[in-house]
Amino acid sequence: MMPRAKLKAQKVEAANALLDGRALPQGGAWITRARSDAEQRVRDMGLPTKRDEYWRYTDPRRLTSADVVAGALHDTQGEAPAFDAFDRVKLVFVDGVFDADASDPMALDGVEICQLSQAAMTDLHWARDIYGALEARGQSPVERPLASLNTAYATEGVLIRVTGKPAKPISLIYQRKSETSDAMVHHVIRVESGAEATILENGPFATRFNQVMEVDIADGGTLHHIRAQGRDHERAGSAHFFARLGAGSHLKSFTLTANGALIRNDSVIWLDGGEGSAHVAGATVGDGAFHHDDTVFITHGAPRCESRQVFKKVLRHGAVGVFQGKILVDQIAQLTDGYQISQSLLLDEDAQFLAKPELEIYADDVKCSHGSTSGEIDSNQLFYLRARGVPEDTAKTLLVLAFLAEALDEIADPAYAEDLRARLEAWFERRG
Amino acid sequence: MLEINNLHAELEEDSGVKILKGLSLTIKPGEVHAIMGPNGSGKSTLSYVLSGRDGYEVTEGSATLEGVDLLEMEPEERAAAGLFLAFQYPVEIPGVGNMTFLRTAVNAQRKARGEEELSAGEFLKVVRAKAKELQIDAEMLKRPVNVGFSGGEKKRNEILQMAMLEPKMCILDETDSGLDVDAMKLVSDGVNALRDAGRSFLVITHYQRLLNHIQPDVVHIMSEGRIIKTGGPELALEVEENGYADLMAEAQA
Ligand SMILES: Nc1ncnc2c1ncn2[C@@H]1O[C@H](COP(=O)(O)OP(=O)(O)OP(=O)(O)O)[C@@H](O)[C@H]1O
Ligand SMILES: [Mg+2]
């Protein structure tokens, strides 16, 4: 084992090497301060390495290297992108750069939307209290230097303030058109008291992406977040989702991931006010050279809140799935109801699932449970279906979709769940 | 319809554990045969070997359905060819709705036979009517397959599947176990409604009572992997009264 101090010195050295000589983007006073603070955080923490506690199962080098590993574009053979059939406000990013021509006007009753690049030029903006602030808070107790790196250097993204109940979802669409793009995108979402909105995200993003979304939900606010990270085999990236919830507010965040060389999704959630709820769920399908990591940290910081983590992964042909999930219950958070389940279905012997479920509880009157399983398709169920005349491939697809259903059920609106379910079905049918 | 000849089967894993030891049986179209026999005599194994479950190796003998070799086919092909097994222990499938399951099965078989798939509307109509006869309510049709069903509900659900799939050769493995008196009547009525000249049944049971409702043409007694005696309905009455001891001694003599 390398001594701690030496390891830390190496991490810091790597961060300095990456950042020295790299100028922060131009901007107004508020963002310049946020960016330089964040840059300092990266230098203080150093870059992540596989020796860090929460990078043990996933090698971050591809996410921290100076150069991007080139990746061929993926041909989806005419399959319509996720959410295509829904009426929504479309905001398109191509290789991480906002494309105004391809996007809808940023006008919708009950929401204010503006680009980060424009807000950054102002001297004062409502996002000031959130941009980089939730990310900074999320550095303890677990360091997340990639997110600070993003706060310091991202110039793209949108700032969304939800003041009412907009009639349509806001849809962030990430297209990849380059084999070497390296994208950094930073969004901020503020849901005002009593407001409610749905944010959709879909698309492969970029050859390499580093995304941060900071979400601040005021008392009684509700946010639905549905993300479809697919379909692209050769991209790699990391997405951080930081969310702070006020009293009586609700969050539902769902992520579908289909393939990708390396995808790391961190969700860091604080239940700051009483009687709030946070549900984070994910369905992942990986075939071949695929490494997918869900790392979730939910802090119950107030009484009578509910949290759920439901993560399901279907893996084959050497695909690797990682789940690291923690429920932390502060002393004050009595009557917490916390639930966590992570399960994998391994379709062959080459696939691998690594799970690290954790509970840390300082309150005495709580209900918390967690479970993690890894298994294969149930041979009794498969035989039962086949004995009724269902061909083996169809039967397997049915069982795999049934396995993923518990995660999809976490999406509040069944129309979105059905859209994603149909994609998963097609994904399996293409493979047979 | 079904012709089984000198069938020998053993467990694939613990090879050497022989379960079927030269079983022969012929069922003509339209006939109902019953098999009775002590626990562990191989009745369920016979039904699994016929329907193609993994884990058994046929070492000798043959089984044909309307002259077609069953043993060479995949389970789904056997089903499409008209074989149906009502399971002794119906399997729970969380996450798959009963309705989806039924429609997928019906349409898969139709497709395999080159018939057109049923439209959603047609399917719904038929399913509702048949479910009603078996007193299966709409709620049960919506729930995941067999999940949280009582023992009797699971058995009725098997018969609903049979009614929907309209197989030629139906094997019922202890469909009467776990049924209350009324449910037994319902299930028997369901089976009797399907009886016709082109359809045959093999009814595995421990109790003569079921055979009062579903009257068999032929009764077989199975012991240690073979049919040791074949007779008419009176054979079931004899078992009910005297058990298997005499029959087994007679067979050994
Ligand atoms: N997969 C298996 N593994 C181990 N033993 C098995 C297996 N399948 C069957 N057997 C054994 O083979 C024998 C026959 O079992 P089978 O279930 O066919 O009996 P049965 O006649 O249906 O009994 P019952 O009346 O209790 O339902 C039993 O001794 C059983 O334990
Ligand atoms: Mg049995």
XYZ file of C-alpha atoms and ligand atoms in Angstrom:
717
model
C 0.000 0.000 0.000
C 1.150 3.461 -0.881
C 1.215 5.797 2.116
C -1.735 8.168 2.190
C 0.341 11.323 2.039
C 2.187 10.154 -1.015
C -1.023 9.169 -2.768
C -2.534 12.563 -2.007
C 0.585 14.310 -3.319
C 0.295 12.373 -6.568
C -3.378 13.283 -6.931
C -2.634 16.971 -6.362
C 0.272 16.850 -8.746
C -1.981 15.341 -11.417
C -4.555 18.099 -10.853
C -1.952 20.823 -11.095
C -0.529 19.308 -14.249
C -3.989 19.319 -15.805
C -4.883 22.859 -14.720
C -1.638 24.817 -14.869
C -1.706 27.223 -17.745
C -5.421 26.667 -18.335
C -7.310 29.952 -18.024
C -10.765 30.107 -16.445
C -13.513 31.178 -18.838
C -14.422 34.868 -19.008
C -17.437 35.965 -17.000
C -19.090 38.344 -14.540
C -18.129 38.638 -10.924
C -20.438 35.976 -9.450
C -19.421 33.213 -11.777
C -15.764 34.102 -11.757
C -15.722 33.669 -8.024
C -17.580 30.332 -8.246
C -15.182 29.140 -10.918
C -11.989 30.115 -9.154
C -13.224 28.583 -5.892
C -13.966 25.396 -7.766
C -10.587 25.397 -9.454
C -8.963 25.698 -6.064
C -11.045 22.753 -4.831
C -9.746 20.604 -7.655
C -6.177 21.563 -6.845
C -6.743 20.862 -3.141
C -8.464 17.521 -3.637
C -6.401 16.341 -6.566
C -7.754 14.154 -9.351
C -9.540 10.911 -8.516
C -7.651 7.648 -8.803
C -8.622 4.034 -8.574
C -7.260 4.001 -5.030
C -9.988 6.325 -3.800
C -12.691 4.610 -1.802
C -15.482 5.360 -4.274
C -13.417 4.719 -7.412
C -12.288 1.266 -6.444
C -14.558 -0.440 -8.986
C -14.216 2.146 -11.742
C -11.005 3.476 -13.189
C -11.376 7.254 -13.634
C -8.350 7.733 -15.888
C -10.377 7.952 -19.043
C -12.359 10.787 -17.435
C -9.349 12.735 -16.168
C -6.809 12.303 -18.957
C -5.678 15.408 -20.849
C -6.722 13.867 -24.141
C -9.951 12.237 -25.168
C -9.959 8.660 -26.386
C -11.466 8.933 -29.876
C -14.710 7.012 -30.339
C -16.551 6.071 -33.507
C -20.075 7.441 -33.841
C -22.937 5.063 -33.230
C -25.530 4.350 -35.882
C -28.925 3.915 -34.241
C -30.351 2.695 -37.557
C -33.245 5.038 -37.659
C -34.593 4.463 -34.167
C -36.277 7.674 -33.041
C -34.580 9.274 -30.031
C -36.186 8.918 -26.613
C -39.168 11.185 -25.849
C -39.541 11.972 -29.557
C -43.296 11.584 -29.413
C -43.792 14.043 -26.554
C -44.684 17.694 -26.798
C -41.808 19.467 -25.043
C -39.481 22.450 -25.121
C -36.403 21.127 -26.865
C -32.975 22.468 -26.012
C -30.318 20.855 -28.146
C -26.631 20.503 -27.407
C -24.324 19.143 -30.073
C -21.140 17.713 -28.630
C -21.889 19.753 -25.531
C -22.437 23.069 -27.337
C -25.869 24.689 -27.329
C -27.422 24.738 -30.793
C -29.902 27.613 -30.892
C -31.084 26.811 -34.420
C -32.021 23.264 -33.509
C -33.668 24.348 -30.263
C -37.085 25.721 -29.415
C -37.443 29.265 -28.078
C -36.818 29.322 -24.337
C -40.327 30.463 -23.606
C -42.792 28.528 -21.512
C -45.284 29.696 -18.935
C -44.129 28.992 -15.413
C -40.416 28.746 -16.211
C -37.507 31.050 -16.892
C -34.725 29.514 -18.927
C -31.460 31.044 -19.973
C -28.133 29.836 -21.200
C -25.230 29.614 -18.803
C -23.056 31.443 -21.321
C -25.372 34.467 -21.207
C -25.949 34.449 -17.453
C -22.192 34.181 -16.945
C -21.739 37.606 -18.504
C -24.082 39.321 -16.049
C -22.934 40.683 -12.738
C -25.792 39.237 -10.780
C -27.972 36.217 -11.380
C -30.405 34.130 -9.323
C -28.269 31.074 -10.013
C -25.457 32.636 -8.011
C -26.618 30.965 -4.806
C -26.702 27.556 -6.408
C -24.044 27.406 -9.119
C -21.070 25.605 -7.617
C -22.630 25.858 -4.154
C -24.386 22.498 -4.137
C -21.381 20.954 -5.851
C -19.112 22.394 -3.129
C -21.417 21.035 -0.449
C -21.286 17.655 -2.159
C -17.518 17.410 -1.636
C -18.045 16.242 1.913
C -17.899 13.548 3.167
C -16.906 12.130 -0.222
C -14.725 14.120 -2.610
C -15.957 14.548 -6.180
C -13.215 16.455 -7.992
C -14.667 15.874 -11.466
C -17.658 17.965 -10.470
C -15.472 20.834 -9.261
C -13.526 20.638 -12.483
C -16.828 21.097 -14.272
C -17.884 24.079 -12.148
C -14.568 25.749 -12.910
C -14.487 25.241 -16.665
C -17.993 24.608 -18.000
C -19.280 27.340 -20.303
C -22.327 25.498 -21.597
C -25.564 24.644 -19.876
C -28.916 26.113 -18.986
C -30.275 27.787 -15.892
C -33.893 26.911 -15.297
C -36.079 28.582 -12.719
C -39.457 26.934 -12.275
C -41.996 29.337 -10.848
C -45.236 27.584 -11.711
C -46.417 24.346 -13.230
C -45.333 24.476 -16.879
C -47.588 22.548 -19.244
C -44.720 20.873 -21.041
C -41.498 19.217 -20.006
C -38.162 20.831 -20.723
C -36.148 18.469 -22.803
C -32.360 18.610 -22.904
C -31.102 16.771 -25.956
C -27.465 15.791 -26.280
C -26.275 14.822 -29.725
C -22.845 13.597 -30.593
C -21.460 14.376 -34.039
C -17.728 14.320 -33.401
C -15.413 11.392 -32.731
C -13.229 13.418 -30.404
C -15.516 15.855 -28.603
C -14.854 16.654 -24.954
C -17.912 18.304 -23.425
C -18.457 20.065 -20.148
C -22.006 21.092 -19.404
C -23.373 22.568 -16.197
C -27.085 23.064 -15.526
C -28.780 24.717 -12.599
C -32.419 24.128 -11.752
C -34.317 26.019 -9.118
C -37.848 24.859 -8.347
C -39.663 27.572 -6.442
C -42.026 26.901 -3.598
C -45.046 24.891 -4.744
C -43.822 24.729 -8.352
C -43.543 21.499 -10.357
C -41.721 20.585 -13.554
C -40.397 17.704 -15.580
C -36.885 17.760 -16.995
C -36.032 15.231 -19.682
C -32.512 14.473 -20.818
C -31.506 12.173 -23.612
C -28.758 11.346 -26.024
C -25.154 10.211 -26.026
C -23.726 13.704 -25.325
C -20.139 13.646 -26.570
C -17.174 11.351 -27.014
C -16.304 12.332 -23.484
C -18.606 14.305 -21.238
C -18.498 15.788 -17.799
C -21.906 16.987 -16.713
C -23.131 18.614 -13.548
C -26.744 19.337 -12.709
C -27.436 21.261 -9.531
C -31.030 21.180 -8.368
C -32.511 23.262 -5.601
C -36.121 22.463 -4.720
C -37.814 24.947 -2.415
C -40.451 23.924 0.137
C -43.344 22.137 -1.471
C -41.709 21.990 -4.899
C -41.615 18.911 -7.111
C -39.169 17.874 -9.796
C -39.392 14.922 -12.151
C -36.107 14.135 -13.803
C -35.990 11.471 -16.494
C -32.753 10.786 -18.257
C -32.032 8.396 -21.116
C -28.320 7.972 -21.653
C -28.243 6.034 -24.823
C -27.400 4.535 -27.288
C -23.706 4.925 -27.951
C -20.987 2.340 -27.456
C -17.816 4.368 -27.502
C -18.565 7.449 -25.467
C -17.390 7.869 -21.898
C -18.500 10.299 -19.278
C -19.438 11.305 -15.820
C -22.639 12.982 -14.683
C -23.158 14.504 -11.262
C -26.632 15.231 -10.025
C -26.761 17.315 -6.856
C -30.150 18.000 -5.331
C -31.218 19.834 -2.222
C -34.822 19.390 -1.095
C -36.737 21.752 1.134
C -39.613 20.806 3.433
C -42.414 18.816 1.841
C -40.718 18.768 -1.542
C -40.387 15.816 -3.875
C -37.846 14.545 -6.334
C -38.063 11.649 -8.715
C -34.974 11.014 -10.773
C -34.733 8.127 -13.204
C -31.877 7.179 -15.511
C -31.799 4.675 -18.336
C -28.354 3.799 -19.617
C -27.764 1.665 -22.679
C -24.142 0.813 -23.429
C -21.142 3.152 -23.368
C -17.443 2.503 -22.753
C -17.570 4.105 -19.323
C -20.437 5.885 -17.616
C -20.330 7.098 -14.050
C -23.475 8.666 -12.588
C -23.233 10.275 -9.179
C -26.378 11.389 -7.385
C -25.957 13.392 -4.227
C -29.167 14.309 -2.466
C -29.949 16.184 0.711
C -33.343 16.030 2.346
C -33.013 19.282 4.243
C -36.640 19.914 5.219
C -39.089 17.561 6.895
C -41.556 15.356 5.050
C -39.781 15.419 1.737
C -39.199 12.488 -0.559
C -36.441 11.579 -2.965
C -36.629 8.625 -5.315
C -33.626 7.818 -7.449
C -33.807 4.907 -9.834
C -31.892 3.488 -12.729
C -32.191 0.797 -15.367
C -29.024 -0.175 -17.137
C -28.389 -2.531 -20.004
C -24.872 -3.349 -21.083
C -23.570 -5.705 -23.735
C -19.830 -6.127 -24.258
C -17.282 -3.406 -23.530
C -19.411 -1.501 -21.061
C -18.657 -0.200 -17.647
C -21.444 1.501 -15.768
C -21.278 2.931 -12.294
C -24.128 4.364 -10.215
C -22.945 6.070 -7.077
C -25.683 7.467 -4.874
C -25.450 9.352 -1.613
C -28.671 10.367 0.108
C -28.557 12.358 3.331
C -31.604 12.529 5.551
C -31.085 15.812 7.363
C -34.658 16.332 8.599
C -37.380 14.207 10.166
C -40.109 12.217 8.425
C -38.557 12.044 4.964
C -38.688 9.135 2.604
C -35.995 8.026 0.195
C -35.861 5.186 -2.318
C -33.046 3.905 -4.457
C -33.981 1.292 -7.042
C -31.227 0.231 -9.416
C -31.376 -2.635 -11.894
C -28.713 -3.725 -14.316
C -28.785 -6.326 -17.061
C -25.312 -7.281 -18.188
C -23.780 -9.627 -20.708
C -20.664 -10.358 -22.738
C -18.232 -8.916 -20.226
C -20.239 -5.831 -19.289
C -19.523 -4.527 -15.801
C -22.028 -2.838 -13.512
C -21.244 -1.020 -10.292
C -23.591 0.238 -7.628
C -22.439 2.235 -4.633
C -25.325 3.559 -2.629
C -25.492 5.135 0.750
C -28.263 6.274 3.032
C -26.973 8.614 5.711
C -29.456 9.465 8.454
C -28.534 12.426 10.657
C -29.395 12.366 14.324
C -32.222 14.840 13.805
C -33.860 12.783 11.053
C -36.262 10.731 13.159
C -38.944 8.679 11.406
C -36.854 8.356 8.293
C -38.084 5.822 5.796
C -35.154 4.736 3.652
C -35.109 1.967 1.072
C -32.430 0.824 -1.255
C -32.289 -2.078 -3.672
C -29.667 -2.844 -6.277
C -29.959 -5.902 -8.439
C -28.242 -7.287 -11.440
C -29.223 -9.903 -13.927
C -26.143 -11.496 -15.434
C -26.990 -13.062 -18.774
C -23.748 -14.991 -18.986
C -20.698 -15.832 -16.918
C -18.556 -13.009 -18.293
C -20.701 -10.213 -16.925
C -19.910 -8.729 -13.553
C -21.770 -6.768 -10.884
C -20.056 -5.020 -7.995
C -22.162 -3.533 -5.246
C -21.413 -1.510 -2.167
C -24.638 -0.784 -0.291
C -24.196 1.301 2.852
C -26.337 2.547 5.706
C -25.084 5.061 8.238
C -27.696 5.887 10.843
C -27.466 8.323 13.756
C -31.182 8.615 14.581
C -32.853 5.929 16.678
C -36.393 5.854 15.319
C -35.954 5.033 11.635
C -36.965 2.416 9.121
C -34.185 1.672 6.674
C -33.585 -1.352 4.529
C -31.239 -2.259 1.765
C -30.598 -5.264 -0.368
C -28.390 -6.240 -3.231
C -28.640 -9.322 -5.393
C -27.005 -10.710 -8.448
C -28.542 -13.545 -10.366
C -29.377 -15.085 -13.665
C -32.637 -15.687 -15.475
C -34.836 -18.019 -13.432
C -34.921 -21.351 -15.247
C -38.363 -22.259 -13.851
C -39.876 -19.048 -15.158
C -38.174 -19.518 -18.504
C -39.477 -23.069 -18.826
C -42.981 -22.045 -17.810
C -43.085 -19.434 -20.579
C -41.636 -21.805 -23.160
C -44.058 -24.540 -22.151
C -46.803 -22.086 -23.093
C -45.297 -21.681 -26.539
C -43.278 -18.510 -26.061
C -39.987 -18.847 -27.983
C -36.856 -18.788 -25.847
C -35.622 -15.346 -26.984
C -39.003 -13.716 -26.489
C -39.341 -15.377 -23.113
C -35.941 -14.090 -22.025
C -36.776 -10.567 -23.180
C -40.038 -10.722 -21.258
C -38.246 -11.827 -18.100
C -35.515 -9.230 -18.462
C -38.089 -6.470 -18.922
C -39.960 -7.796 -15.905
C -36.737 -7.536 -13.942
C -36.252 -3.914 -15.027
C -39.892 -3.015 -14.418
C -39.439 -2.183 -10.738
C -37.004 0.589 -11.683
C -39.189 1.902 -14.533
C -42.146 1.936 -12.156
C -40.372 4.735 -10.303
C -41.227 7.090 -13.174
C -44.396 8.894 -12.156
C -45.868 9.339 -15.636
C -46.484 5.931 -17.256
C -46.220 7.430 -20.750
C -42.503 8.135 -20.269
C -42.004 4.758 -18.623
C -43.630 3.064 -21.621
C -41.423 4.997 -24.061
C -38.310 3.762 -22.266
C -39.673 0.237 -21.830
C -40.280 -0.046 -25.559
C -36.681 1.049 -26.197
C -35.375 -1.569 -23.821
C -37.498 -4.180 -25.545
C -36.065 -3.140 -28.905
C -32.570 -3.230 -27.441
C -33.037 -6.871 -26.469
C -34.816 -7.802 -29.662
C -31.932 -6.458 -31.743
C -29.663 -8.810 -29.858
C -31.920 -11.841 -29.891
C -52.688 -38.810 -30.240
C -49.939 -39.458 -27.696
C -47.818 -42.531 -27.939
C -45.131 -43.281 -25.389
C -42.999 -46.321 -25.890
C -40.578 -47.883 -23.411
C -39.522 -44.443 -22.164
C -36.441 -44.334 -19.934
C -35.274 -41.072 -18.396
C -32.739 -40.129 -15.779
C -31.537 -36.987 -14.083
C -28.903 -35.167 -16.080
C -27.022 -33.994 -13.023
C -26.831 -37.000 -10.727
C -26.557 -39.286 -13.686
C -27.461 -42.768 -12.726
C -30.619 -41.630 -10.920
C -33.149 -43.305 -13.157
C -36.720 -42.103 -12.810
C -38.653 -43.392 -15.801
C -37.889 -47.030 -16.372
C -39.633 -48.257 -19.479
C -42.946 -46.460 -19.529
C -45.428 -47.149 -22.298
C -48.775 -45.526 -22.856
C -51.079 -44.827 -25.797
C -53.827 -42.233 -25.740
C -56.219 -42.052 -28.653
C -57.886 -38.834 -29.842
C -60.792 -37.864 -27.619
C -59.772 -40.115 -24.752
C -59.229 -39.171 -21.147
C -56.600 -41.182 -19.303
C -55.786 -40.896 -15.637
C -52.503 -41.744 -13.956
C -52.402 -42.525 -10.268
C -49.412 -43.648 -8.292
C -47.510 -43.192 -5.057
C -45.503 -40.058 -4.330
C -42.188 -40.085 -6.113
C -43.196 -42.677 -8.686
C -42.266 -40.307 -11.527
C -45.608 -38.821 -12.613
C -44.425 -35.209 -12.699
C -41.154 -36.293 -14.261
C -43.117 -37.879 -17.083
C -44.984 -34.613 -17.635
C -41.721 -32.635 -17.653
C -39.956 -35.016 -19.997
C -42.896 -34.813 -22.385
C -42.988 -31.024 -22.275
C -39.234 -30.608 -22.607
C -37.922 -29.334 -19.324
C -34.128 -29.215 -18.937
C -32.438 -31.518 -16.509
C -33.633 -34.917 -17.728
C -31.976 -37.216 -20.183
C -33.988 -39.682 -22.191
C -31.812 -42.755 -22.521
C -34.222 -45.053 -24.320
C -37.668 -45.153 -25.863
C -39.827 -42.647 -27.706
C -42.720 -40.251 -27.361
C -44.745 -38.956 -30.293
C -47.652 -36.554 -30.632
C -49.761 -37.346 -33.685
C -46.829 -39.301 -35.020
C -44.340 -36.445 -34.580
C -41.318 -37.057 -32.363
C -41.806 -34.870 -29.294
C -38.425 -35.490 -27.747
C -36.511 -33.746 -30.535
C -38.471 -30.512 -30.178
C -37.911 -27.397 -28.083
C -40.539 -26.844 -25.364
C -42.156 -24.007 -27.345
C -42.378 -26.208 -30.427
C -44.110 -28.920 -28.420
C -46.585 -26.327 -27.181
C -47.234 -25.097 -30.702
C -47.702 -28.701 -31.798
C -50.575 -28.900 -29.311
C -49.101 -30.184 -26.052
C -50.136 -28.494 -22.827
C -49.021 -29.125 -19.272
C -50.984 -27.749 -16.341
C -48.188 -27.557 -13.771
C -48.372 -29.225 -10.383
C -46.666 -26.087 -9.069
C -47.523 -23.121 -11.330
C -44.631 -20.651 -11.486
C -44.838 -17.063 -10.255
C -43.458 -14.426 -12.615
C -43.222 -11.018 -10.940
C -43.220 -8.127 -13.377
C -45.110 -9.950 -16.163
C -48.826 -9.218 -16.206
C -51.109 -12.234 -16.510
C -52.805 -10.679 -19.522
C -49.529 -9.929 -21.309
C -48.425 -13.470 -20.585
C -51.594 -14.977 -22.032
C -51.573 -12.796 -25.133
C -47.875 -13.437 -25.774
C -48.441 -17.191 -25.463
C -51.555 -17.310 -27.636
C -50.002 -15.185 -30.366
C -46.669 -17.008 -30.268
C -48.465 -20.309 -30.863
C -50.624 -18.872 -33.608
C -47.547 -17.437 -35.277
C -45.688 -20.753 -35.005
C -48.639 -22.467 -36.701
C -48.780 -19.852 -39.430
C -52.071 -18.403 -38.196
C -52.831 -14.743 -37.824
C -52.321 -13.109 -34.443
C -55.405 -12.124 -32.479
C -56.039 -8.408 -32.288
C -55.955 -6.849 -28.833
C -59.727 -6.388 -28.909
C -60.557 -9.929 -29.980
C -58.157 -11.342 -27.457
C -59.655 -9.325 -24.635
C -63.142 -10.473 -25.492
C -62.232 -14.143 -25.506
C -60.148 -13.929 -22.348
C -62.865 -12.146 -20.419
C -65.476 -14.719 -21.349
C -63.301 -17.678 -20.439
C -62.060 -16.075 -17.244
C -65.611 -15.466 -16.187
C -66.500 -19.139 -16.521
C -63.615 -19.982 -14.202
C -64.574 -17.141 -11.851
C -61.264 -15.384 -12.431
C -61.900 -11.683 -11.960
C -60.435 -8.763 -13.897
C -58.151 -7.959 -10.988
C -56.472 -11.377 -11.235
C -55.938 -10.924 -14.950
C -54.089 -7.693 -14.328
C -51.803 -8.997 -11.630
C -48.387 -10.469 -12.361
C -48.547 -14.136 -13.338
C -49.497 -16.226 -10.287
C -47.922 -13.709 -7.890
C -49.877 -13.638 -4.674
C -52.448 -16.090 -6.076
C -53.806 -18.670 -3.668
C -53.174 -22.308 -4.445
C -56.625 -22.693 -5.950
C -56.337 -19.485 -7.969
C -53.103 -20.714 -9.476
C -54.789 -23.930 -10.587
C -57.729 -22.074 -12.098
C -55.253 -19.858 -13.895
C -53.669 -22.977 -15.429
C -57.051 -24.040 -16.757
C -57.647 -20.554 -18.149
C -54.385 -20.834 -20.051
C -55.456 -24.217 -21.354
C -58.804 -22.829 -22.449
C -57.106 -19.963 -24.273
C -54.469 -22.103 -25.978
C -56.874 -24.881 -27.017
C -54.229 -27.609 -27.073
C -54.787 -31.100 -28.490
C -53.075 -33.017 -25.732
C -53.583 -31.743 -22.212
C -51.601 -33.082 -19.292
C -52.983 -32.049 -15.916
C -50.551 -32.657 -13.072
C -52.481 -32.748 -9.796
C -54.671 -29.875 -10.864
C -57.085 -30.951 -8.121
C -54.628 -30.532 -5.267
C -55.281 -27.442 -3.207
C -58.779 -26.954 -4.620
C -61.826 -26.598 -2.433
C -64.989 -28.474 -3.400
C -66.447 -25.598 -5.414
C -63.195 -24.871 -7.198
C -62.848 -28.545 -8.076
C -66.242 -28.351 -9.738
C -65.266 -25.188 -11.615
C -62.020 -26.671 -12.846
C -63.672 -29.939 -13.840
C -66.375 -28.068 -15.723
C -63.618 -26.129 -17.462
C -61.916 -29.342 -18.472
C -65.138 -31.075 -19.514
C -66.088 -28.102 -21.665
C -62.902 -28.680 -23.640
C -63.471 -32.391 -24.122
C -64.052 -33.278 -27.735
C -63.226 -35.896 -30.273
C -60.017 -34.202 -31.312
C -58.614 -33.499 -27.873
C -57.109 -35.878 -25.338
C -56.299 -35.602 -21.652
C -53.818 -37.185 -19.315
C -54.945 -36.473 -15.778
C -52.450 -37.087 -12.985
C -54.164 -37.301 -9.621
C -54.044 -38.900 -6.214
C -57.765 -38.794 -5.641
C -60.656 -40.634 -7.121
C -62.865 -37.620 -6.395
C -61.596 -35.627 -9.368
C -62.402 -38.617 -11.561
C -66.033 -38.391 -10.510
C -66.103 -35.029 -12.228
C -63.771 -35.786 -15.108
C -64.657 -39.302 -16.070
C -61.660 -41.153 -17.481
C -61.782 -43.763 -20.206
C -58.642 -45.454 -18.939
C -56.832 -45.477 -15.591
C -53.136 -46.301 -15.230
C -51.276 -47.083 -12.069
C -47.684 -45.902 -12.055
C -44.997 -47.125 -9.741
C -41.239 -46.692 -9.830
C -41.185 -45.199 -13.275
C -43.447 -47.671 -15.029
C -47.124 -48.330 -15.616
C -47.832 -51.392 -13.536
C -51.513 -51.756 -14.255
C -54.058 -50.367 -16.681
C -57.805 -50.629 -16.383
C -61.102 -48.787 -16.424
C -62.490 -46.249 -13.934
C -62.985 -49.047 -11.405
C -59.207 -49.154 -10.908
C -59.310 -45.691 -9.348
C -61.975 -46.881 -6.906
C -59.826 -49.827 -5.979
C -56.883 -47.535 -5.202
C -59.113 -45.254 -3.179
C -60.194 -48.180 -1.054
C -57.095 -50.333 -0.753
C -54.131 -48.087 -1.547
C -51.255 -49.229 -3.736
C -49.827 -52.101 -1.693
C -51.763 -54.925 -3.355
C -51.258 -53.548 -6.841
C -47.531 -53.194 -6.279
C -47.206 -56.690 -4.860
C -49.188 -58.034 -7.794
C -46.864 -56.248 -10.221
C -43.800 -57.667 -8.561
C -45.089 -61.174 -8.553
N -34.597 -32.454 -10.510
C -34.607 -33.462 -9.634
N -33.599 -33.582 -8.741
C -33.598 -34.605 -7.852
N -34.530 -35.541 -7.788
C -35.553 -35.479 -8.648
C -35.654 -34.434 -9.615
N -36.775 -34.613 -10.335
C -37.344 -35.712 -9.834
N -36.623 -36.245 -8.832
C -36.935 -37.454 -8.050
O -37.553 -38.364 -8.920
C -38.614 -39.036 -8.271
C -39.908 -38.820 -9.038
O -40.367 -37.506 -8.813
P -41.725 -36.948 -9.421
O -41.829 -35.523 -9.006
O -41.773 -37.236 -10.855
O -42.780 -37.815 -8.624
P -44.373 -37.750 -8.628
O -44.838 -39.092 -8.992
O -44.845 -36.623 -9.420
O -44.657 -37.499 -7.070
P -45.839 -36.674 -6.333
O -47.012 -37.577 -6.327
O -45.327 -36.462 -4.965
O -46.067 -35.409 -7.090
C -38.639 -38.523 -6.866
O -37.909 -39.402 -6.054
C -37.939 -37.212 -6.956
O -37.330 -36.865 -5.753
Mg -45.834 -34.845 -8.988
